[in-house]
Coordinates of C-alpha atoms in Angstrom, one line a residue:
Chain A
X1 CA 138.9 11.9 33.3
X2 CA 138.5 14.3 30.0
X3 CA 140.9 16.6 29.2
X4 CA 140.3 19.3 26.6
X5 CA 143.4 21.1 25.0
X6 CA 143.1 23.8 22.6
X7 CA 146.2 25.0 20.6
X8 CA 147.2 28.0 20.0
X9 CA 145.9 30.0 23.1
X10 CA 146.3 33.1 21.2
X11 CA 146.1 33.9 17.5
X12 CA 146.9 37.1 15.4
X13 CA 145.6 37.6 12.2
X14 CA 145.1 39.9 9.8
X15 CA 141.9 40.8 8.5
X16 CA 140.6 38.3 5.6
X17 CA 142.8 35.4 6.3
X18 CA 141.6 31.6 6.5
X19 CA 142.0 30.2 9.9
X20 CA 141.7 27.4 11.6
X21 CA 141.4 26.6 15.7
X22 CA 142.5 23.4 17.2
X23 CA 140.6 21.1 20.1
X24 CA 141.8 18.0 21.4
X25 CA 140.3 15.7 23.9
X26 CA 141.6 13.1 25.8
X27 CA 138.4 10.2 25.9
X28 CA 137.3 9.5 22.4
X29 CA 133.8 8.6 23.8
X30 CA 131.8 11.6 24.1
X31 CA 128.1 12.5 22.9
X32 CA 128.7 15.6 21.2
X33 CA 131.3 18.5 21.1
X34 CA 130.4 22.3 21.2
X35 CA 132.0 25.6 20.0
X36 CA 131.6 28.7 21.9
X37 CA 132.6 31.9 21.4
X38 CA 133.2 34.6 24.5
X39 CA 133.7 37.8 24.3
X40 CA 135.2 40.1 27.1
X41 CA 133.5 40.5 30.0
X42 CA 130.0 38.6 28.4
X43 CA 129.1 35.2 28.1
X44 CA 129.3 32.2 25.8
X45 CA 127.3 32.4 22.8
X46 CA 126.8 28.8 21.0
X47 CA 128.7 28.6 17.3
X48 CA 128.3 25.1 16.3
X49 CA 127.6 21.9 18.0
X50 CA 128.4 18.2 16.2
X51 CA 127.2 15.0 17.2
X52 CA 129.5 12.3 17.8
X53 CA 128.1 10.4 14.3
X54 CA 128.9 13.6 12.6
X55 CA 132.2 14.7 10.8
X56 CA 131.4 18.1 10.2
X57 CA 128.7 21.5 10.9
X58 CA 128.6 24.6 8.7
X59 CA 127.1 28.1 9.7
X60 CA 128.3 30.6 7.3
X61 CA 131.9 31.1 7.2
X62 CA 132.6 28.7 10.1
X63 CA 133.2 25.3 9.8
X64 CA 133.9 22.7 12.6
X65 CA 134.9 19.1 12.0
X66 CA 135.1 16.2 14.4
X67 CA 137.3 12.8 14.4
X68 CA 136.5 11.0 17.2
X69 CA 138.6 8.5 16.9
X70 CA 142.2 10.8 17.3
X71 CA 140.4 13.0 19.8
X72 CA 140.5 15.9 17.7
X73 CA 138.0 18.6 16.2
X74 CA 138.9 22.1 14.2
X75 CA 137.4 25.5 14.0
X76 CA 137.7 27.0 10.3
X77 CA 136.9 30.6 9.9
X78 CA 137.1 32.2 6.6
X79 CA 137.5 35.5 5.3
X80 CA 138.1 36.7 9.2
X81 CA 136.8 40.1 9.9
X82 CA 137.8 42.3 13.4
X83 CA 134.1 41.4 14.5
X84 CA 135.9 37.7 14.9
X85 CA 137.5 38.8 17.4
X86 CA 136.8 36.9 20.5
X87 CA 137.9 33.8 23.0
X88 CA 136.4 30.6 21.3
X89 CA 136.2 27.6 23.4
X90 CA 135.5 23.8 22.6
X91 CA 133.3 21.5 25.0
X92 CA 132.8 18.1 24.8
X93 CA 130.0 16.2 26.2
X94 CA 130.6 12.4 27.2
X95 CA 128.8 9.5 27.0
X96 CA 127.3 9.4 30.6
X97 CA 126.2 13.0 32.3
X98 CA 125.5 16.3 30.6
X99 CA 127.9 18.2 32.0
X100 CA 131.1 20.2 29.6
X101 CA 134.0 19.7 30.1
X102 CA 135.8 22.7 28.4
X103 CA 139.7 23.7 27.1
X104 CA 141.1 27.0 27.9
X105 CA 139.9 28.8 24.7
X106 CA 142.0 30.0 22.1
X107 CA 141.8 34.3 22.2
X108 CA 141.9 35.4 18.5
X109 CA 142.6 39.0 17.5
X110 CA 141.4 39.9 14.1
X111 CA 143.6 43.1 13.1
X112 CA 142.2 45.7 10.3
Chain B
X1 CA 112.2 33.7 22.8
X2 CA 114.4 35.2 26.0
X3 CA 117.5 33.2 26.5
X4 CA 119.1 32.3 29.3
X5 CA 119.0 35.0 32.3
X6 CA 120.7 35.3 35.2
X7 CA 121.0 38.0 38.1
X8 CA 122.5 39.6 39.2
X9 CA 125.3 40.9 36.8
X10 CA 127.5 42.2 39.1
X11 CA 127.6 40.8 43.0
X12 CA 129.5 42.8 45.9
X13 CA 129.8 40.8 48.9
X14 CA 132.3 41.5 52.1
X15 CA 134.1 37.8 53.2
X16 CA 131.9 35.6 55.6
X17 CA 128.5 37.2 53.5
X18 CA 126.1 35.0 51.3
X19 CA 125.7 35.4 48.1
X20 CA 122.4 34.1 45.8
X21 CA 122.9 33.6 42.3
X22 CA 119.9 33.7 39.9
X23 CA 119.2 31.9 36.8
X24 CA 115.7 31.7 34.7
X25 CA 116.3 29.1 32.0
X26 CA 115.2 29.5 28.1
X27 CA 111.6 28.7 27.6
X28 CA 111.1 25.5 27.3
X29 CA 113.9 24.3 29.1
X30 CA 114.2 22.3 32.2
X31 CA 117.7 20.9 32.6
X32 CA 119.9 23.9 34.1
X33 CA 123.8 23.6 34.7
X34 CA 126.1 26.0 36.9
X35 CA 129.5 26.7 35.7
X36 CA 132.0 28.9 37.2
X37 CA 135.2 30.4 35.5
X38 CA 138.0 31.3 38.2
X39 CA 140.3 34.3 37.0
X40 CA 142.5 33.1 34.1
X41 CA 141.4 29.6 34.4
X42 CA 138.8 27.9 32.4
X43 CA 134.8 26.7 32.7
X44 CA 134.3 24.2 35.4
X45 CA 131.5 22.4 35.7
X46 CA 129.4 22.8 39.2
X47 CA 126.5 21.0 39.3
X48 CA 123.6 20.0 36.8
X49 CA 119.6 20.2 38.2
X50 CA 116.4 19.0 36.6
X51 CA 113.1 20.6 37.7
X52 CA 113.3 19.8 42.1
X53 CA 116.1 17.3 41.8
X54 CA 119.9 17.4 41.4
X55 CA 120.6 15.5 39.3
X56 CA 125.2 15.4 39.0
X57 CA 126.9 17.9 41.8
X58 CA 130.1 16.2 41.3
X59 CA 131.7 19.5 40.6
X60 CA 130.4 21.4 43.3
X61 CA 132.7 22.3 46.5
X62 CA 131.2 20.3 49.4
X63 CA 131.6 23.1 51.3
X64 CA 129.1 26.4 51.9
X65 CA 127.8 25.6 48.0
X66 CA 124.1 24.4 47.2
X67 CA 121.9 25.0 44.3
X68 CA 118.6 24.3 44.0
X69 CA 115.5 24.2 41.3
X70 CA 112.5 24.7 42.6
X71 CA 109.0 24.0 41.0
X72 CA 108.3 27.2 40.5
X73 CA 110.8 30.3 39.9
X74 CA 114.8 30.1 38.6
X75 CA 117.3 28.4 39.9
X76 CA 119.5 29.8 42.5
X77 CA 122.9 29.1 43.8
X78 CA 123.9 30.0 46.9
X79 CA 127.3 30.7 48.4
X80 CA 127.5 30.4 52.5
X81 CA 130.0 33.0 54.2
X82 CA 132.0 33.7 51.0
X83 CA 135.8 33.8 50.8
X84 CA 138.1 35.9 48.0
X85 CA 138.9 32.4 46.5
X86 CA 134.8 32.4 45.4
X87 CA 135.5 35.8 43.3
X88 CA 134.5 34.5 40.2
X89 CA 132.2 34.8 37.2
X90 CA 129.1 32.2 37.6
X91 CA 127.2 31.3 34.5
X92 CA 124.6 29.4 34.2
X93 CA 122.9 27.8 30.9
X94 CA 119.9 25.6 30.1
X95 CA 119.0 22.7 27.0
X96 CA 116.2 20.8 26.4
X97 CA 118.1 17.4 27.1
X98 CA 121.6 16.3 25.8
X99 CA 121.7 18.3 23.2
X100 CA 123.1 22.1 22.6
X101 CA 123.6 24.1 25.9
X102 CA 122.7 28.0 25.9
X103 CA 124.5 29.8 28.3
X104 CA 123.7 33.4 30.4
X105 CA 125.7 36.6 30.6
X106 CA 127.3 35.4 34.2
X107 CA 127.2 37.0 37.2
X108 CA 130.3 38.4 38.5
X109 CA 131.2 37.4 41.9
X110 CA 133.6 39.7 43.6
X111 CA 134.4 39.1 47.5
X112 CA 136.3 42.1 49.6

């Protein structure tokens, strides 16, 4: 059965820094791995997603890299601004089925 | 291009009441998947529905859950004589296949 960690649960920053979120998964062989980001009270609003041949996806200042093979994959968000502030979650989708399995989300707070 | 929407937001119901959950899909979409997020717990996986079929219910409750998909009109899950333990928020999202998932705004689920 998957199991998707993510490390720290909570993060705070000060405006401007370089950071990075951590995702862990427990079966190496999954189809693709998602990043989400929630903010209170709304829904999940899709970041990046990287295929399982992939090692990395860029979209502006975030940057998310996969190695399958240690289980692992990282969120790095430069130059953070207070408008980062939010829950961001990692999924990963396995080989058979479509379904998520998701971590707990790490909640980042982006101080002025 | 709407995304994902789901209705109600915000869902009052007393204990032993049914509840109908709503969910049109993006345009062009035909897989839909139902996820629920318990308070202070993550995004589990409910069930996954194609156009009339289910297609993986594994995470469903056997128990007073059902979705459905018809031909026509959105997806709806419904909740049979709700308990507090189904206070909730429900979300649903859509894709095009295995690839990226777009997720609704939830519904919030609250049982009195």
């Amino acid at each position: 059965k998957q199991e998707v960690t993510q490390i720290p649960a909570a993060l705070s920053v000060p405006e401007g820094e370089n950071l990075v979120l951590n995702c862990s998964f427990t079966d190496s062989a999954i189809y693709n791995l998602q990043w989400f980001r929630q903010d209170p009270g709304k829904g999940l609003t899709s970041l990046l997603l990287i295929q399982s041949s992939q090692r990395e996806q860029t979209s502006g200042r975030l940057n998310a890299s996969l190695d399958k093979s240690s289980g692992r994959s990282t969120l790095y968000i430069a130059a953070s601004q207070p408008g980062d502030s939010a829950t961001y979650l990692c999924a990963v989708m396995g080989n058979a089925g479509n379904m998520l399995t998701f971590g707990g989300g790490t909640r980042l707070m982006v101080k002025p | 291009n709407a995304g994902v929407m789901q209705n109600p937001r915000h869902l009052v119901r007393r204990r032993g009441q049914e509840a109908r959950l709503r969910c049109s899909p993006m345009k062009g979409h035909s897989h839909v998947y139902w996820y629920r997020q318990l308070p202070e717990e993550g995004l589990k996986f409910m069930v996954y529905l194609q156009k009339e079929n289910i297609i993986d219910e594994s995470g469903m409750p056997k128990e007073r859950f059902s979705a459905e998909f018809p031909k026509e009109g959105p997806s709806i899950l419904r909740i049979q004589q709700v308990v507090r333990g189904d206070s909730a928020a429900y979300f649903c999202a859509s894709s095009t296949g295995r690839d990226e998932q777009y997720f609704g705004p939830g519904t919030r689920l609250t049982v009195t």
